[in-house]
Coordinates of C-alpha atoms and ligand atoms in Angstrom, one line a residue:
Chain A
M1 CA 2.5 -19.7 -17.4
S2 CA 3.2 -20.1 -21.1
D3 CA 2.7 -16.4 -21.4
K4 CA 5.4 -15.7 -18.8
V5 CA 7.8 -18.2 -20.4
R6 CA 7.2 -16.6 -23.8
D7 CA 7.7 -13.1 -22.3
R8 CA 11.0 -14.2 -20.8
L9 CA 12.2 -16.0 -24.0
S10 CA 11.4 -13.0 -26.1
G11 CA 13.3 -10.8 -23.6
L12 CA 16.3 -13.1 -24.0
A13 CA 15.9 -13.1 -27.8
W14 CA 16.0 -9.3 -27.8
V15 CA 19.2 -9.2 -25.8
L16 CA 20.8 -11.7 -28.2
A17 CA 19.6 -9.8 -31.2
I18 CA 21.0 -6.6 -29.9
F19 CA 24.4 -8.2 -29.2
V20 CA 24.4 -9.6 -32.7
A21 CA 23.5 -6.3 -34.2
I22 CA 26.3 -4.5 -32.3
A23 CA 28.8 -7.2 -33.6
V24 CA 27.7 -6.7 -37.2
V25 CA 28.0 -3.0 -37.0
W26 CA 31.4 -3.4 -35.3
E27 CA 32.7 -5.8 -37.9
A28 CA 31.4 -3.7 -40.8
A29 CA 33.0 -0.5 -39.3
V30 CA 36.4 -2.3 -39.0
K31 CA 36.3 -3.7 -42.5
F32 CA 34.8 -0.6 -44.2
F33 CA 37.0 2.1 -42.6
G34 CA 40.1 -0.1 -42.2
V35 CA 40.5 0.7 -38.5
P36 CA 44.0 -0.2 -37.2
L37 CA 44.1 -3.3 -34.9
F38 CA 45.3 -1.5 -31.8
I39 CA 42.4 0.9 -31.9
L40 CA 39.5 -1.4 -32.7
P41 CA 40.3 -5.1 -33.4
P42 CA 37.9 -7.1 -35.5
I43 CA 35.4 -9.1 -33.4
E44 CA 36.9 -12.5 -34.3
D45 CA 40.2 -11.4 -32.8
V46 CA 38.4 -10.5 -29.6
I47 CA 36.7 -13.9 -29.4
T48 CA 39.9 -15.7 -30.3
E49 CA 41.6 -13.8 -27.4
L50 CA 38.8 -14.8 -25.1
F51 CA 39.3 -18.5 -25.8
S52 CA 43.1 -18.4 -25.9
S53 CA 43.3 -18.0 -22.2
P54 CA 40.0 -19.1 -20.7
A55 CA 41.4 -19.8 -17.2
L56 CA 42.6 -16.2 -16.9
F57 CA 39.4 -14.7 -18.0
L58 CA 37.2 -17.0 -15.9
R59 CA 39.3 -16.4 -12.7
N60 CA 39.2 -12.7 -13.1
A61 CA 35.5 -12.6 -14.2
A62 CA 34.6 -14.7 -11.1
F63 CA 36.4 -12.1 -8.9
T64 CA 34.6 -9.2 -10.5
V65 CA 31.2 -11.0 -10.2
A66 CA 31.9 -11.7 -6.5
T67 CA 32.9 -8.1 -5.9
A68 CA 29.9 -6.7 -7.7
M69 CA 27.4 -9.1 -6.1
G70 CA 28.9 -8.7 -2.6
G71 CA 28.8 -4.9 -2.9
F72 CA 25.3 -5.1 -4.2
A73 CA 24.2 -7.3 -1.3
I74 CA 25.7 -4.9 1.2
A75 CA 24.2 -1.9 -0.5
V76 CA 20.7 -3.5 -0.5
I77 CA 20.9 -4.7 3.1
V78 CA 22.5 -1.5 4.5
G79 CA 20.2 0.6 2.3
I80 CA 17.0 -1.0 3.5
L81 CA 18.1 -0.8 7.1
L82 CA 19.0 2.9 6.7
S83 CA 15.6 3.5 5.1
V84 CA 13.8 1.9 8.0
M85 CA 15.6 4.2 10.4
I86 CA 15.0 7.2 8.2
V87 CA 11.3 6.5 7.9
S88 CA 10.9 5.9 11.6
S89 CA 12.5 9.1 12.9
R90 CA 12.7 12.7 11.7
L91 CA 16.1 13.1 13.5
L92 CA 17.6 10.1 11.9
E93 CA 16.2 11.2 8.6
R94 CA 18.1 14.5 8.9
I95 CA 21.3 12.9 9.9
F96 CA 21.4 10.1 7.4
M97 CA 20.0 11.9 4.4
T98 CA 22.5 14.7 4.8
L99 CA 25.3 12.2 5.3
L100 CA 24.4 10.2 2.3
A101 CA 24.0 13.3 0.1
V102 CA 27.5 14.5 1.1
I103 CA 29.0 11.0 0.6
H104 CA 27.2 10.7 -2.7
S105 CA 28.4 14.1 -4.0
I106 CA 32.1 12.9 -3.7
P107 CA 33.1 11.1 -6.8
K108 CA 33.7 7.5 -5.7
V109 CA 36.6 7.3 -8.2
A110 CA 38.3 10.0 -6.2
L111 CA 37.9 8.0 -3.0
A112 CA 39.1 4.7 -4.5
P113 CA 42.8 5.2 -3.9
L114 CA 42.1 6.1 -0.2
F115 CA 40.2 2.8 0.2
V116 CA 43.3 1.1 -1.0
I117 CA 45.3 2.8 1.7
W118 CA 42.7 2.0 4.4
L119 CA 41.8 -1.5 3.4
G120 CA 44.7 -2.8 1.3
T121 CA 44.7 -4.2 -2.2
G122 CA 42.5 -7.3 -1.5
F123 CA 38.8 -8.0 -1.8
E124 CA 37.6 -5.6 0.9
P125 CA 38.3 -2.1 -0.7
K126 CA 36.6 -3.2 -3.9
L127 CA 33.6 -4.5 -2.0
A128 CA 33.4 -1.2 -0.1
I129 CA 33.6 0.9 -3.3
A130 CA 31.0 -1.3 -5.1
A131 CA 28.6 -1.0 -2.1
M132 CA 29.1 2.7 -1.7
M133 CA 28.3 3.3 -5.4
A134 CA 25.0 1.5 -5.1
V135 CA 23.7 2.4 -1.6
L136 CA 22.2 5.8 -2.2
V137 CA 19.8 4.8 -4.9
V138 CA 18.5 2.0 -2.7
V139 CA 17.9 4.4 0.2
V140 CA 16.3 7.1 -1.9
D141 CA 13.9 4.7 -3.6
T142 CA 13.1 2.6 -0.5
V143 CA 12.4 5.7 1.6
A144 CA 10.1 7.0 -1.2
G145 CA 8.3 3.7 -1.4
M146 CA 7.8 3.4 2.3
R147 CA 6.6 7.0 2.5
S148 CA 4.1 6.7 -0.3
V149 CA 1.9 4.2 1.6
D150 CA -1.8 5.0 1.3
P151 CA -2.6 6.8 4.6
E152 CA -5.9 4.9 4.7
M153 CA -3.8 1.7 5.0
L154 CA -2.2 3.1 8.1
N155 CA -5.6 4.1 9.4
L156 CA -6.6 0.4 9.0
A157 CA -3.5 -0.5 11.0
R158 CA -4.3 2.0 13.7
V159 CA -7.9 0.7 14.1
T160 CA -6.6 -2.8 14.6
H161 CA -3.8 -1.6 17.0
A162 CA -1.0 -3.0 14.8
S163 CA 2.4 -2.9 16.3
P164 CA 5.1 -0.7 14.7
L165 CA 6.9 -3.8 13.6
A166 CA 3.8 -5.2 11.9
I167 CA 3.2 -1.9 10.2
L168 CA 6.8 -2.0 8.9
L169 CA 6.8 -5.7 7.8
K170 CA 3.2 -6.1 6.6
I171 CA 2.5 -2.7 5.1
R172 CA 5.5 -0.4 4.5
F173 CA 7.9 -3.0 3.3
P174 CA 5.6 -4.9 0.8
A175 CA 4.3 -1.5 -0.4
A176 CA 7.8 -0.4 -1.1
L177 CA 8.9 -3.6 -2.8
P178 CA 8.2 -2.3 -6.3
Q179 CA 10.4 0.7 -5.7
I180 CA 13.0 -1.4 -4.0
F181 CA 13.3 -3.6 -7.1
A182 CA 13.5 -0.6 -9.3
A183 CA 16.4 0.6 -7.1
M184 CA 18.0 -2.9 -7.2
K185 CA 18.1 -2.7 -11.0
A186 CA 20.0 0.5 -10.9
A187 CA 22.1 -0.7 -8.0
I188 CA 23.4 -3.9 -9.6
S189 CA 24.8 -1.9 -12.6
L190 CA 26.4 0.7 -10.2
S191 CA 28.0 -2.0 -8.1
V192 CA 29.6 -3.5 -11.3
V193 CA 31.0 -0.1 -12.0
G194 CA 32.2 0.2 -8.4
A195 CA 33.9 -3.2 -8.7
I196 CA 35.8 -2.2 -11.8
V197 CA 36.9 1.2 -10.3
G198 CA 38.2 -0.7 -7.3
E199 CA 40.2 -3.1 -9.5
Y200 CA 41.6 -0.2 -11.5
V201 CA 43.3 1.4 -8.5
G202 CA 44.8 -1.6 -6.7
G203 CA 45.3 -5.3 -6.5
Q204 CA 45.9 -8.0 -9.1
S205 CA 42.6 -9.5 -9.8
G206 CA 39.4 -8.8 -11.7
L207 CA 38.4 -7.8 -15.2
G208 CA 39.3 -4.2 -14.3
Y209 CA 42.8 -5.3 -13.6
V210 CA 43.0 -7.3 -16.8
I211 CA 42.0 -4.1 -18.7
I212 CA 44.6 -2.0 -17.0
V213 CA 47.4 -4.5 -17.7
A214 CA 46.3 -4.9 -21.4
Q215 CA 46.3 -1.1 -21.8
G216 CA 49.9 -1.0 -20.5
S217 CA 51.0 -3.3 -23.3
F218 CA 48.6 -2.0 -26.0
D219 CA 47.0 -5.4 -26.1
T220 CA 43.7 -4.0 -27.4
P221 CA 42.1 -7.4 -28.2
R222 CA 42.6 -8.5 -24.6
A223 CA 41.1 -5.3 -23.3
F224 CA 38.1 -5.7 -25.6
A225 CA 37.7 -9.3 -24.6
A226 CA 37.5 -8.2 -20.9
V227 CA 35.0 -5.4 -21.8
L228 CA 32.9 -7.9 -23.8
L229 CA 32.9 -10.3 -20.9
L230 CA 32.0 -7.5 -18.5
S231 CA 29.1 -6.4 -20.5
I232 CA 27.8 -9.9 -20.7
I233 CA 28.2 -10.2 -16.9
A234 CA 26.5 -6.9 -16.2
T235 CA 23.6 -7.8 -18.5
A236 CA 23.2 -11.2 -16.9
L237 CA 23.2 -9.7 -13.4
F238 CA 20.6 -7.1 -14.4
Y239 CA 18.3 -9.7 -15.8
T240 CA 18.7 -11.8 -12.7
V241 CA 17.3 -8.9 -10.7
V242 CA 14.5 -8.6 -13.2
W243 CA 13.7 -12.3 -12.8
A244 CA 13.8 -12.0 -9.0
E245 CA 11.4 -9.1 -9.3
S246 CA 8.8 -11.2 -11.2
L247 CA 9.3 -13.9 -8.5
F248 CA 8.8 -11.7 -5.5
I249 CA 6.2 -9.2 -6.6
P250 CA 3.9 -11.2 -8.9
W251 CA 1.1 -9.0 -7.5
H252 CA 2.5 -5.7 -8.8
V253 CA 0.9 -4.0 -11.8
S254 CA 4.2 -4.2 -13.7
Q255 CA 4.2 -8.0 -13.4
R256 CA 0.6 -8.7 -14.4
P257 CA -0.3 -10.2 -17.7
R258 CA -0.3 -7.3 -20.2
P259 CA -3.2 -6.9 -22.6
A260 CA -2.3 -7.7 -26.2
G261 CA -1.3 -4.9 -28.5
Chain B
M1 CA -40.7 12.3 19.2
A2 CA -39.3 15.3 17.5
D3 CA -37.6 14.7 14.2
V4 CA -35.5 17.8 14.2
L5 CA -33.0 18.3 17.0
S6 CA -32.5 21.3 19.1
P7 CA -29.2 22.8 18.2
A8 CA -27.2 21.5 21.2
L9 CA -27.9 18.7 23.6
Q10 CA -25.9 19.7 26.6
D11 CA -26.4 18.9 30.3
R12 CA -26.8 15.2 29.6
P13 CA -25.7 12.7 32.2
A14 CA -22.2 11.2 31.9
P15 CA -22.2 8.0 29.9
D16 CA -21.5 5.8 32.9
K17 CA -24.8 7.0 34.4
V18 CA -26.7 5.7 31.4
P19 CA -25.7 2.1 31.2
D20 CA -27.0 1.4 27.7
V21 CA -25.3 4.2 25.9
H22 CA -22.4 2.8 23.8
I23 CA -21.3 5.8 21.8
S24 CA -21.7 9.3 23.0
I25 CA -20.8 12.2 20.6
R26 CA -20.9 15.6 22.4
N27 CA -20.7 18.9 20.6
V28 CA -18.1 17.7 18.2
E29 CA -16.4 20.2 15.9
K30 CA -14.0 19.3 13.2
V31 CA -12.0 21.8 11.2
Y32 CA -9.6 20.7 8.5
R33 CA -6.8 23.3 8.2
S34 CA -4.4 23.7 5.3
Q35 CA -2.5 26.4 3.5
R36 CA -5.5 27.0 1.2
G37 CA -7.8 27.8 4.1
S38 CA -9.9 25.8 6.5
V39 CA -13.0 23.7 6.0
V40 CA -15.5 23.3 8.8
A41 CA -16.4 19.6 8.3
L42 CA -18.4 19.2 11.5
E43 CA -20.1 21.8 13.6
N44 CA -21.7 21.0 17.0
V45 CA -22.5 17.4 16.3
S46 CA -24.1 15.5 19.2
L47 CA -25.5 12.0 19.1
D48 CA -25.9 9.1 21.5
V49 CA -26.0 5.5 20.2
A50 CA -27.3 2.8 22.5
K51 CA -25.6 -0.6 22.9
G52 CA -26.9 -2.9 20.3
E53 CA -28.5 -0.1 18.3
F54 CA -28.3 0.1 14.5
V55 CA -28.0 3.7 13.4
S56 CA -27.7 4.9 9.8
I57 CA -26.4 8.3 8.7
L58 CA -27.7 9.8 5.5
G59 CA -26.6 13.1 3.9
P60 CA -25.4 14.7 0.8
S61 CA -21.8 14.2 -0.5
G62 CA -19.3 16.2 1.4
C63 CA -21.4 16.8 4.5
G64 CA -18.9 15.2 6.8
K65 CA -20.2 11.6 7.2
S66 CA -16.8 10.0 6.7
T67 CA -15.2 12.6 8.9
L68 CA -17.6 11.8 11.7
L69 CA -16.8 8.1 11.3
K70 CA -13.1 8.7 11.5
C71 CA -13.6 10.9 14.6
I72 CA -15.5 8.1 16.3
A73 CA -12.8 5.6 15.2
G74 CA -10.2 7.8 16.9
L75 CA -8.4 8.5 13.6
E76 CA -8.9 12.2 13.4
P77 CA -8.3 14.6 16.3
L78 CA -11.3 16.7 17.2
S79 CA -11.3 20.5 17.0
G80 CA -13.9 20.6 19.8
G81 CA -16.2 18.5 21.9
E82 CA -15.6 14.9 22.9
I83 CA -16.6 11.3 22.0
F84 CA -17.0 8.5 24.4
V85 CA -17.1 4.8 23.5
G86 CA -18.3 2.9 26.5
R87 CA -16.7 4.8 29.4
Q88 CA -13.6 5.5 27.5
R89 CA -13.0 9.0 26.0
V90 CA -11.8 8.5 22.4
A91 CA -8.2 9.7 22.0
E92 CA -7.0 6.7 20.0
P93 CA -9.0 3.9 18.2
P94 CA -11.2 2.2 20.7
K95 CA -10.9 -1.5 21.3
D96 CA -13.3 -4.1 19.9
L97 CA -14.1 -2.0 16.9
G98 CA -14.4 -3.0 13.2
V99 CA -14.3 -0.4 10.5
V100 CA -15.3 -0.6 6.8
F101 CA -13.7 2.4 5.1
Q102 CA -15.3 4.1 2.2
R103 CA -12.5 2.9 0.0
D104 CA -11.7 -0.8 0.2
I105 CA -7.9 -0.4 0.7
L106 CA -7.1 -4.0 0.2
F107 CA -3.4 -5.1 0.2
D108 CA -2.4 -5.9 -3.4
W109 CA 0.2 -8.4 -2.1
R110 CA -2.3 -10.5 -0.1
T111 CA -4.9 -12.9 -1.3
T112 CA -8.5 -12.4 -0.5
L113 CA -8.3 -14.7 2.6
D114 CA -5.1 -13.1 3.8
N115 CA -6.6 -9.7 3.4
V116 CA -9.5 -10.7 5.6
L117 CA -7.1 -12.3 8.2
V118 CA -4.8 -9.2 8.3
T119 CA -7.1 -7.8 11.0
V120 CA -6.4 -10.9 13.1
E121 CA -2.7 -10.6 12.5
F122 CA -2.6 -6.9 13.5
L123 CA -4.6 -7.6 16.6
G124 CA -2.0 -10.2 17.6
L125 CA -4.5 -13.1 17.6
K126 CA -3.8 -16.5 16.2
R127 CA -4.7 -16.9 12.5
R128 CA -5.5 -20.5 13.0
D129 CA -8.4 -19.7 15.3
Y130 CA -10.0 -17.4 12.8
E131 CA -9.4 -19.0 9.5
A132 CA -12.7 -21.0 9.5
R133 CA -14.6 -17.9 10.4
A134 CA -12.9 -15.9 7.7
R135 CA -13.8 -18.5 5.1
S136 CA -17.4 -18.7 6.2
L137 CA -17.7 -14.9 6.2
L138 CA -16.3 -14.9 2.6
A139 CA -18.9 -17.5 1.7
T140 CA -21.7 -15.5 3.2
Y141 CA -20.6 -12.6 1.1
G142 CA -20.6 -14.6 -2.1
L143 CA -16.9 -15.0 -2.3
A144 CA -16.5 -18.8 -1.8
G145 CA -13.9 -19.9 -4.3
Y146 CA -12.2 -16.5 -4.4
E147 CA -10.0 -17.1 -1.2
N148 CA -6.8 -17.4 -3.2
R149 CA -7.4 -14.6 -5.7
Y150 CA -5.6 -11.3 -5.5
P151 CA -7.5 -8.1 -5.1
W152 CA -6.8 -6.9 -8.6
E153 CA -8.5 -10.0 -9.9
L154 CA -11.8 -8.9 -8.2
S155 CA -14.5 -6.6 -9.2
G156 CA -15.2 -3.3 -7.3
G157 CA -18.1 -4.9 -5.5
Q158 CA -16.2 -8.0 -4.7
R159 CA -13.4 -6.0 -3.2
Q160 CA -15.8 -4.0 -1.1
R161 CA -17.2 -7.3 0.3
V162 CA -13.7 -8.5 1.2
A163 CA -13.3 -5.3 3.1
I164 CA -16.5 -6.0 5.0
C165 CA -15.3 -9.5 5.9
R166 CA -12.0 -8.0 7.1
A167 CA -13.9 -5.6 9.4
M168 CA -16.0 -8.4 10.9
V169 CA -13.6 -11.3 11.2
H170 CA -12.7 -10.7 14.8
D171 CA -16.4 -10.3 15.7
P172 CA -16.2 -6.8 17.1
Q173 CA -18.9 -5.4 19.4
F174 CA -19.0 -2.2 17.5
L175 CA -19.0 -1.7 13.7
L176 CA -18.5 1.5 11.7
M177 CA -19.4 1.0 8.1
D178 CA -18.9 3.8 5.5
E179 CA -21.1 3.0 2.4
P180 CA -20.2 -0.7 2.5
F181 CA -22.7 -1.6 -0.2
G182 CA -22.0 1.4 -2.5
A183 CA -20.6 -0.5 -5.4
L184 CA -23.2 -3.2 -5.6
D185 CA -26.1 -3.9 -7.9
A186 CA -29.6 -3.5 -6.5
L187 CA -30.2 -7.3 -6.1
T188 CA -26.9 -8.1 -4.4
R189 CA -27.4 -5.1 -2.2
D190 CA -30.9 -6.3 -1.1
E191 CA -29.5 -9.7 -0.4
L192 CA -26.6 -8.4 1.7
N193 CA -28.9 -5.9 3.5
L194 CA -31.0 -8.9 4.6
E195 CA -28.0 -10.8 5.6
L196 CA -26.6 -7.9 7.6
Q197 CA -30.0 -7.4 9.3
N198 CA -30.3 -11.0 10.3
R199 CA -26.8 -11.1 11.6
W200 CA -27.4 -7.9 13.6
F201 CA -30.7 -9.3 14.9
A202 CA -28.9 -12.4 16.1
D203 CA -26.0 -10.9 18.0
R204 CA -27.0 -7.2 18.5
K205 CA -23.7 -5.4 17.8
T206 CA -23.7 -1.7 17.8
I207 CA -23.6 -0.5 14.2
I208 CA -23.2 3.0 12.7
F209 CA -23.8 2.7 9.0
I210 CA -23.3 5.4 6.4
T211 CA -25.2 5.2 3.2
H212 CA -26.7 7.3 0.4
G213 CA -29.6 4.8 0.1
I214 CA -32.7 6.0 1.9
S215 CA -34.5 2.7 1.5
E216 CA -31.5 0.8 2.7
A217 CA -31.2 3.1 5.8
V218 CA -34.9 2.6 6.7
F219 CA -34.7 -1.1 6.1
L220 CA -31.7 -1.7 8.4
S221 CA -32.0 0.9 11.1
D222 CA -33.4 1.6 14.5
R223 CA -32.7 5.3 13.8
V224 CA -31.7 7.3 10.8
I225 CA -29.6 10.4 11.2
V226 CA -29.7 13.0 8.5
M227 CA -26.8 15.4 8.1
G228 CA -26.6 18.7 6.2
R229 CA -23.6 20.4 4.9
N230 CA -21.8 23.8 5.0
P231 CA -21.1 23.2 7.8
G232 CA -21.6 19.5 8.4
R233 CA -24.2 19.1 11.1
I234 CA -27.1 16.8 12.1
I235 CA -30.4 18.1 10.9
A236 CA -32.7 15.2 11.7
D237 CA -32.9 12.1 13.9
V238 CA -35.7 9.7 12.8
K239 CA -36.7 6.7 14.8
I240 CA -37.7 3.8 12.6
D241 CA -40.5 1.8 14.3
L242 CA -40.9 -1.2 12.1
P243 CA -41.1 -4.7 13.6
R244 CA -38.0 -7.0 13.5
P245 CA -36.9 -9.1 11.9
R246 CA -37.7 -7.4 8.7
G247 CA -38.2 -9.2 5.5
V248 CA -37.9 -7.9 2.0
A249 CA -41.7 -7.4 1.9
V250 CA -41.5 -4.7 4.6
R251 CA -40.5 -2.3 1.7
D252 CA -44.0 -2.4 0.3
T253 CA -45.7 -1.5 3.5
A254 CA -47.2 2.0 3.9
A255 CA -45.2 2.6 7.1
F256 CA -42.0 1.9 5.2
T257 CA -42.8 4.2 2.3
A258 CA -43.9 6.9 4.8
Y259 CA -40.5 6.8 6.3
T260 CA -38.6 7.0 3.0
G261 CA -40.9 9.8 1.9
R262 CA -40.3 11.8 5.0
L263 CA -36.5 11.3 4.8
R264 CA -36.5 12.2 1.2
A265 CA -38.3 15.5 2.0
I266 CA -35.8 16.3 4.8
M267 CA -32.9 15.7 2.4
D268 CA -34.4 17.8 -0.3
D269 CA -34.8 20.6 2.1
A270 CA -31.2 20.2 3.2
N271 CA -30.1 20.4 -0.4
A272 CA -32.3 23.4 -1.1
G273 CA -30.7 25.1 1.9
I274 CA -27.3 24.7 0.2
T275 CA -28.6 26.3 -3.0
H276 CA -30.0 29.3 -1.1
A277 CA -26.8 29.7 0.9
G278 CA -24.8 29.6 -2.4
V279 CA -27.0 32.3 -4.0
L280 CA -26.7 34.5 -0.9
S281 CA -22.9 34.4 -0.5
Ligands
LIG301 N1 -8.2 15.2 5.0 C1 -8.9 16.2 4.7 N2 -8.4 17.5 4.6 C2 -9.1 18.6 4.3 N3 -10.4 18.5 4.1 C3 -11.1 17.3 4.1 C4 -10.4 16.1 4.4 N4 -11.2 15.1 4.4 C5 -12.4 15.7 4.1 N5 -12.3 17.0 4.0 C6 -13.4 17.9 3.7 O1 -14.4 17.8 4.7 C7 -15.7 17.8 4.2 C8 -16.4 16.5 4.6 O2 -15.8 15.4 3.9 P1 -16.3 13.9 4.2 O3 -15.3 13.0 3.5 O4 -16.5 13.7 5.6 O5 -17.7 13.9 3.4 P2 -18.7 12.7 3.2 O6 -20.0 13.1 3.8 O7 -18.2 11.4 3.7 O8 -18.9 12.7 1.6 P3 -19.2 11.5 0.6 O9 -20.7 11.1 0.8 O10 -18.9 12.1 -0.7 O11 -18.3 10.4 1.0 C9 -15.6 17.9 2.6 O12 -15.8 19.3 2.3 C10 -14.1 17.6 2.4 O13 -13.6 18.4 1.3
LIG302 MG1 -17.6 9.7 2.7

């Protein structure tokens, strides 16, 4: 247990150390090259900006987090359901894989304005874009995971006359969990991107909206404050998935105690 | 009783006419086909196993022992011939069967106990009714105290023993075991051989047991089948007439060593046959 705690603490320490390092380089660059304020403000201005209107930042950050997490949840649930269908039927595989490849080849940013037309400027279009950004990676990885089950395990299931549902829930799904978590780590970052894209093109909430408005008035410190907050949020969400992974698949190779050195 | 079989045993009565035949393998062929060519894994294999009989299969690596086992278990389609288990022609895995595969294939996400009970879950039986039996089996196989460990915390031999418990937990009438004691030290192996023999003697399940151990095969079996390779076929069928139950001491008897000597000679010939074939082709 102490090993795990130490692992996690040192993970957190690394994140903090890297944030600090970036801040130092940033500050040094601003001072050393004399960068104008509207291009790159010194970090203390950004932090001051953050604390000058905490309510605004909190409200919009909450909106972005809700969008990203909602889109992520939809992507994971829909992605796993699609994967189950794809794995269970050749025909469905053809249909869904082709469809997903086509959808994925369209840049989501290009679709974003259409979503505003279809779904308005509220929460829904942003949720849809966030989910769409993330769903393919979930499907691709989950299908790969469910397919790569040891055929001897399936022989074992056949010998004991396991039902298709039991094979799915007790073999394919747990066997695919490591890949599903790998996909979720990519998906959470993608759904944050999707949320921001959605906020750029319509509506009046979210950190994306804050950035667009700040850009309009050349308020670089405010834009930077939003970006800083966003990067903290994205990092926190990512590590939440990492933490969930260690909770759900303690049996996987990647989670076992590592030998020293 | 002839040790060496005639090439084909056709014109035998249907299994339902001979009440004590449990498994009837008739002129089975198995060819694996792939882009890189085809492998004849089994050629004209015929074998009857009586209800309650303990039959071992010996043979060099790659002669088709595991293939034959998978065919009997209904896991591989036959390229020719047929297999009956009871009166049922095998097309899918027969009922009331337990299989120990050559690899242990434990589920990494389940503890030892849950790995054993997976059979029960898959069969749609109640876990509760079998948990005590699972625990006692684990204890018999030296795994008391390991019930809540994960497979990756076990040694190779321990994992194999979990796989044996998993195959036996639902008390099947018919067991197929593919080198179940392969990864064990000599002492543990002797102990488990004794345990398996006593268990079999008590409840007379039908067992087909694949092994590379000649002495193990003689100790456990009513009959020892020897297979040869290229192509995989049965080259000898030796009845073991030693009194039951057998104790460890039986190994030092002249009768026992006569059997092991004879089997070793048959296997040497089989291996020599390979060498000649290799030189000729
Ligand atoms: N799935 C497969 N596809 C193609 N060829 C196979 C397959 N499984 C086995 N073979 C081939 O069939 C032959 C018999 O293999 P099998 O596994 O039955 O041997 P075995 O007697 O069990 O050997 P061992 O003692 O090493 O376990 C081998 O030549 C092997 O290469
Ligand atoms: Mg084998």
